[in-house]
């Protein structure tokens, strides 16, 4: 592969499906990740190295949230680092598909970094609240713990849904059912729902990162963070119900 333009064209052809993806990830994060993946390819980086770059940006930003007194400058720096880290999180998978160098080790590393990110982002907010918050009530310290619970359960339940679904699809009964009703050749993929892509925006990590721009106004930050916690909890309830029904439908017999 030659020029950066050629690499970008190859990356566009290696994109994952847009199904179940919010508008932010589809039109902001993935294109940004594509540019970063092209740069990483030209620099000779491996997908795992790109994952570690993502972790460096993200974890440095979260350490700053926990250790530095909130301000507008800090909020801008934290948001920028989190957004860049999220774009690199997209770039590692795109680079892996482009080069064919992905594998179980890379997928494992990516999930470990993501899980650590979900734990640390809310732990950092909790520490910031405790050290700098001047909270109206100590009950506010429970908010990051609840948000963390919703985020981690959503992440783990989603991974389990994916893996159990794959296992059921490869079971003999599922294979027999699939072979009994093959899809018509040339059938186009189902169209991506724009309404769903908009509805998923509040649950997108990239949209969540925007709340850190409010770090210079503690009251506004708490209100925005609390609103997102409520939204993510509602999404968790909806996702759990959906995933349970989908897995129940995969029961043999």
JSON list of N, CA, C and O in Angstrom, two decimals, residues 116-142:
[
{"chain": "A", "resi": 116, "resn": "UNK", "atom": "N", "xyz": [-11.05, -1.19, 32.04]},
{"chain": "A", "resi": 116, "resn": "UNK", "atom": "CA", "xyz": [-10.35, -0.31, 32.97]},
{"chain": "A", "resi": 116, "resn": "UNK", "atom": "C", "xyz": [-10.82, 1.13, 32.83]},
{"chain": "A", "resi": 116, "resn": "UNK", "atom": "O", "xyz": [-10.97, 1.85, 33.82]},
{"chain": "A", "resi": 117, "resn": "UNK", "atom": "N", "xyz": [-11.06, 1.55, 31.59]},
{"chain": "A", "resi": 117, "resn": "UNK", "atom": "CA", "xyz": [-11.55, 2.91, 31.34]},
{"chain": "A", "resi": 117, "resn": "UNK", "atom": "C", "xyz": [-12.90, 3.15, 32.02]},
{"chain": "A", "resi": 117, "resn": "UNK", "atom": "O", "xyz": [-13.10, 4.19, 32.66]},
{"chain": "A", "resi": 118, "resn": "UNK", "atom": "N", "xyz": [-13.81, 2.19, 31.89]},
{"chain": "A", "resi": 118, "resn": "UNK", "atom": "CA", "xyz": [-15.14, 2.36, 32.48]},
{"chain": "A", "resi": 118, "resn": "UNK", "atom": "C", "xyz": [-15.08, 2.40, 34.00]},
{"chain": "A", "resi": 118, "resn": "UNK", "atom": "O", "xyz": [-15.86, 3.12, 34.64]},
{"chain": "A", "resi": 119, "resn": "UNK", "atom": "N", "xyz": [-14.17, 1.64, 34.58]},
{"chain": "A", "resi": 119, "resn": "UNK", "atom": "CA", "xyz": [-14.02, 1.68, 36.03]},
{"chain": "A", "resi": 119, "resn": "UNK", "atom": "C", "xyz": [-13.39, 2.98, 36.49]},
{"chain": "A", "resi": 119, "resn": "UNK", "atom": "O", "xyz": [-13.85, 3.62, 37.44]},
{"chain": "A", "resi": 120, "resn": "UNK", "atom": "N", "xyz": [-12.33, 3.39, 35.80]},
{"chain": "A", "resi": 120, "resn": "UNK", "atom": "CA", "xyz": [-11.55, 4.53, 36.25]},
{"chain": "A", "resi": 120, "resn": "UNK", "atom": "C", "xyz": [-12.24, 5.87, 36.03]},
{"chain": "A", "resi": 120, "resn": "UNK", "atom": "O", "xyz": [-12.06, 6.80, 36.82]},
{"chain": "A", "resi": 121, "resn": "UNK", "atom": "N", "xyz": [-13.02, 6.00, 34.95]},
{"chain": "A", "resi": 121, "resn": "UNK", "atom": "CA", "xyz": [-13.63, 7.29, 34.68]},
{"chain": "A", "resi": 121, "resn": "UNK", "atom": "C", "xyz": [-14.56, 7.71, 35.81]},
{"chain": "A", "resi": 121, "resn": "UNK", "atom": "O", "xyz": [-14.56, 8.87, 36.25]},
{"chain": "A", "resi": 122, "resn": "UNK", "atom": "N", "xyz": [-15.32, 6.77, 36.33]},
{"chain": "A", "resi": 122, "resn": "UNK", "atom": "CA", "xyz": [-16.24, 7.12, 37.42]},
{"chain": "A", "resi": 122, "resn": "UNK", "atom": "C", "xyz": [-15.53, 7.16, 38.77]},
{"chain": "A", "resi": 122, "resn": "UNK", "atom": "O", "xyz": [-15.91, 7.94, 39.65]},
{"chain": "A", "resi": 123, "resn": "UNK", "atom": "N", "xyz": [-14.47, 6.34, 38.93]},
{"chain": "A", "resi": 123, "resn": "UNK", "atom": "CA", "xyz": [-13.66, 6.45, 40.14]},
{"chain": "A", "resi": 123, "resn": "UNK", "atom": "C", "xyz": [-12.99, 7.82, 40.20]},
{"chain": "A", "resi": 123, "resn": "UNK", "atom": "O", "xyz": [-12.88, 8.43, 41.27]},
{"chain": "A", "resi": 124, "resn": "UNK", "atom": "N", "xyz": [-12.54, 8.32, 39.05]},
{"chain": "A", "resi": 124, "resn": "UNK", "atom": "CA", "xyz": [-11.89, 9.64, 39.00]},
{"chain": "A", "resi": 124, "resn": "UNK", "atom": "C", "xyz": [-12.88, 10.74, 39.37]},
{"chain": "A", "resi": 124, "resn": "UNK", "atom": "O", "xyz": [-12.54, 11.68, 40.10]},
{"chain": "A", "resi": 125, "resn": "UNK", "atom": "N", "xyz": [-14.12, 10.63, 38.89]},
{"chain": "A", "resi": 125, "resn": "UNK", "atom": "CA", "xyz": [-15.14, 11.62, 39.25]},
{"chain": "A", "resi": 125, "resn": "UNK", "atom": "C", "xyz": [-15.42, 11.55, 40.75]},
{"chain": "A", "resi": 125, "resn": "UNK", "atom": "O", "xyz": [-15.57, 12.59, 41.42]},
{"chain": "A", "resi": 126, "resn": "UNK", "atom": "N", "xyz": [-15.50, 10.35, 41.30]},
{"chain": "A", "resi": 126, "resn": "UNK", "atom": "CA", "xyz": [-15.73, 10.20, 42.74]},
{"chain": "A", "resi": 126, "resn": "UNK", "atom": "C", "xyz": [-14.61, 10.86, 43.54]},
{"chain": "A", "resi": 126, "resn": "UNK", "atom": "O", "xyz": [-14.88, 11.61, 44.50]},
{"chain": "A", "resi": 127, "resn": "UNK", "atom": "N", "xyz": [-13.37, 10.64, 43.14]},
{"chain": "A", "resi": 127, "resn": "UNK", "atom": "CA", "xyz": [-12.24, 11.25, 43.85]},
{"chain": "A", "resi": 127, "resn": "UNK", "atom": "C", "xyz": [-12.29, 12.78, 43.72]},
{"chain": "A", "resi": 127, "resn": "UNK", "atom": "O", "xyz": [-12.04, 13.51, 44.69]},
{"chain": "A", "resi": 128, "resn": "UNK", "atom": "N", "xyz": [-12.62, 13.26, 42.53]},
{"chain": "A", "resi": 128, "resn": "UNK", "atom": "CA", "xyz": [-12.72, 14.71, 42.33]},
{"chain": "A", "resi": 128, "resn": "UNK", "atom": "C", "xyz": [-13.82, 15.31, 43.19]},
{"chain": "A", "resi": 128, "resn": "UNK", "atom": "O", "xyz": [-13.65, 16.37, 43.80]},
{"chain": "A", "resi": 129, "resn": "UNK", "atom": "N", "xyz": [-14.97, 14.63, 43.24]},
{"chain": "A", "resi": 129, "resn": "UNK", "atom": "CA", "xyz": [-16.06, 15.10, 44.10]},
{"chain": "A", "resi": 129, "resn": "UNK", "atom": "C", "xyz": [-15.59, 15.20, 45.55]},
{"chain": "A", "resi": 129, "resn": "UNK", "atom": "O", "xyz": [-15.88, 16.17, 46.25]},
{"chain": "A", "resi": 130, "resn": "UNK", "atom": "N", "xyz": [-14.89, 14.17, 46.01]},
{"chain": "A", "resi": 130, "resn": "UNK", "atom": "CA", "xyz": [-14.46, 14.11, 47.40]},
{"chain": "A", "resi": 130, "resn": "UNK", "atom": "C", "xyz": [-13.41, 15.18, 47.71]},
{"chain": "A", "resi": 130, "resn": "UNK", "atom": "O", "xyz": [-13.45, 15.84, 48.76]},
{"chain": "A", "resi": 131, "resn": "UNK", "atom": "N", "xyz": [-12.46, 15.38, 46.79]},
{"chain": "A", "resi": 131, "resn": "UNK", "atom": "CA", "xyz": [-11.35, 16.29, 47.06]},
{"chain": "A", "resi": 131, "resn": "UNK", "atom": "C", "xyz": [-11.69, 17.76, 46.80]},
{"chain": "A", "resi": 131, "resn": "UNK", "atom": "O", "xyz": [-11.25, 18.65, 47.53]},
{"chain": "A", "resi": 132, "resn": "UNK", "atom": "N", "xyz": [-12.47, 18.02, 45.75]},
{"chain": "A", "resi": 132, "resn": "UNK", "atom": "CA", "xyz": [-12.66, 19.39, 45.30]},
{"chain": "A", "resi": 132, "resn": "UNK", "atom": "C", "xyz": [-14.12, 19.83, 45.22]},
{"chain": "A", "resi": 132, "resn": "UNK", "atom": "O", "xyz": [-14.39, 21.01, 44.94]},
{"chain": "A", "resi": 133, "resn": "UNK", "atom": "N", "xyz": [-15.06, 18.93, 45.45]},
{"chain": "A", "resi": 133, "resn": "UNK", "atom": "CA", "xyz": [-16.44, 19.18, 45.05]},
{"chain": "A", "resi": 133, "resn": "UNK", "atom": "C", "xyz": [-17.22, 20.20, 45.85]},
{"chain": "A", "resi": 133, "resn": "UNK", "atom": "O", "xyz": [-18.09, 20.86, 45.31]},
{"chain": "A", "resi": 134, "resn": "UNK", "atom": "N", "xyz": [-16.96, 20.32, 47.16]},
{"chain": "A", "resi": 134, "resn": "UNK", "atom": "CA", "xyz": [-17.82, 21.14, 48.02]},
{"chain": "A", "resi": 134, "resn": "UNK", "atom": "C", "xyz": [-19.29, 20.79, 47.73]},
{"chain": "A", "resi": 134, "resn": "UNK", "atom": "O", "xyz": [-20.10, 21.63, 47.35]},
{"chain": "A", "resi": 135, "resn": "UNK", "atom": "N", "xyz": [-19.60, 19.53, 47.93]},
{"chain": "A", "resi": 135, "resn": "UNK", "atom": "CA", "xyz": [-20.90, 18.99, 47.53]},
{"chain": "A", "resi": 135, "resn": "UNK", "atom": "C", "xyz": [-22.02, 19.49, 48.44]},
{"chain": "A", "resi": 135, "resn": "UNK", "atom": "O", "xyz": [-21.82, 19.71, 49.65]},
{"chain": "A", "resi": 136, "resn": "UNK", "atom": "N", "xyz": [-23.23, 19.66, 47.89]},
{"chain": "A", "resi": 136, "resn": "UNK", "atom": "CA", "xyz": [-24.37, 20.03, 48.72]},
{"chain": "A", "resi": 136, "resn": "UNK", "atom": "C", "xyz": [-24.68, 18.97, 49.78]},
{"chain": "A", "resi": 136, "resn": "UNK", "atom": "O", "xyz": [-25.21, 19.28, 50.83]},
{"chain": "A", "resi": 137, "resn": "UNK", "atom": "N", "xyz": [-24.36, 17.71, 49.43]},
{"chain": "A", "resi": 137, "resn": "UNK", "atom": "CA", "xyz": [-24.62, 16.60, 50.35]},
{"chain": "A", "resi": 137, "resn": "UNK", "atom": "C", "xyz": [-23.64, 15.48, 50.05]},
{"chain": "A", "resi": 137, "resn": "UNK", "atom": "O", "xyz": [-23.22, 15.29, 48.89]},
{"chain": "A", "resi": 138, "resn": "UNK", "atom": "N", "xyz": [-23.29, 14.72, 51.09]},
{"chain": "A", "resi": 138, "resn": "UNK", "atom": "CA", "xyz": [-22.40, 13.58, 50.88]},
{"chain": "A", "resi": 138, "resn": "UNK", "atom": "C", "xyz": [-23.05, 12.51, 50.01]},
{"chain": "A", "resi": 138, "resn": "UNK", "atom": "O", "xyz": [-22.36, 11.63, 49.48]},
{"chain": "A", "resi": 139, "resn": "UNK", "atom": "N", "xyz": [-24.35, 12.56, 49.86]},
{"chain": "A", "resi": 139, "resn": "UNK", "atom": "CA", "xyz": [-25.05, 11.58, 49.02]},
{"chain": "A", "resi": 139, "resn": "UNK", "atom": "C", "xyz": [-24.58, 11.65, 47.56]},
{"chain": "A", "resi": 139, "resn": "UNK", "atom": "O", "xyz": [-24.69, 10.66, 46.83]},
{"chain": "A", "resi": 140, "resn": "UNK", "atom": "N", "xyz": [-24.03, 12.78, 47.15]},
{"chain": "A", "resi": 140, "resn": "UNK", "atom": "CA", "xyz": [-23.51, 12.91, 45.79]},
{"chain": "A", "resi": 140, "resn": "UNK", "atom": "C", "xyz": [-22.36, 11.94, 45.54]},
{"chain": "A", "resi": 140, "resn": "UNK", "atom": "O", "xyz": [-22.09, 11.58, 44.39]},
{"chain": "A", "resi": 141, "resn": "UNK", "atom": "N", "xyz": [-21.68, 11.50, 46.60]},
{"chain": "A", "resi": 141, "resn": "UNK", "atom": "CA", "xyz": [-20.58, 10.55, 46.43]},
{"chain": "A", "resi": 141, "resn": "UNK", "atom": "C", "xyz": [-21.08, 9.18, 45.95]},
{"chain": "A", "resi": 141, "resn": "UNK", "atom": "O", "xyz": [-20.29, 8.39, 45.42]},
{"chain": "A", "resi": 142, "resn": "UNK", "atom": "N", "xyz": [-22.36, 8.92, 46.14]},
{"chain": "A", "resi": 142, "resn": "UNK", "atom": "CA", "xyz": [-22.92, 7.65, 45.67]},
{"chain": "A", "resi": 142, "resn": "UNK", "atom": "C", "xyz": [-23.18, 7.66, 44.16]},
{"chain": "A", "resi": 142, "resn": "UNK", "atom": "O", "xyz": [-23.29, 6.60, 43.54]}
]
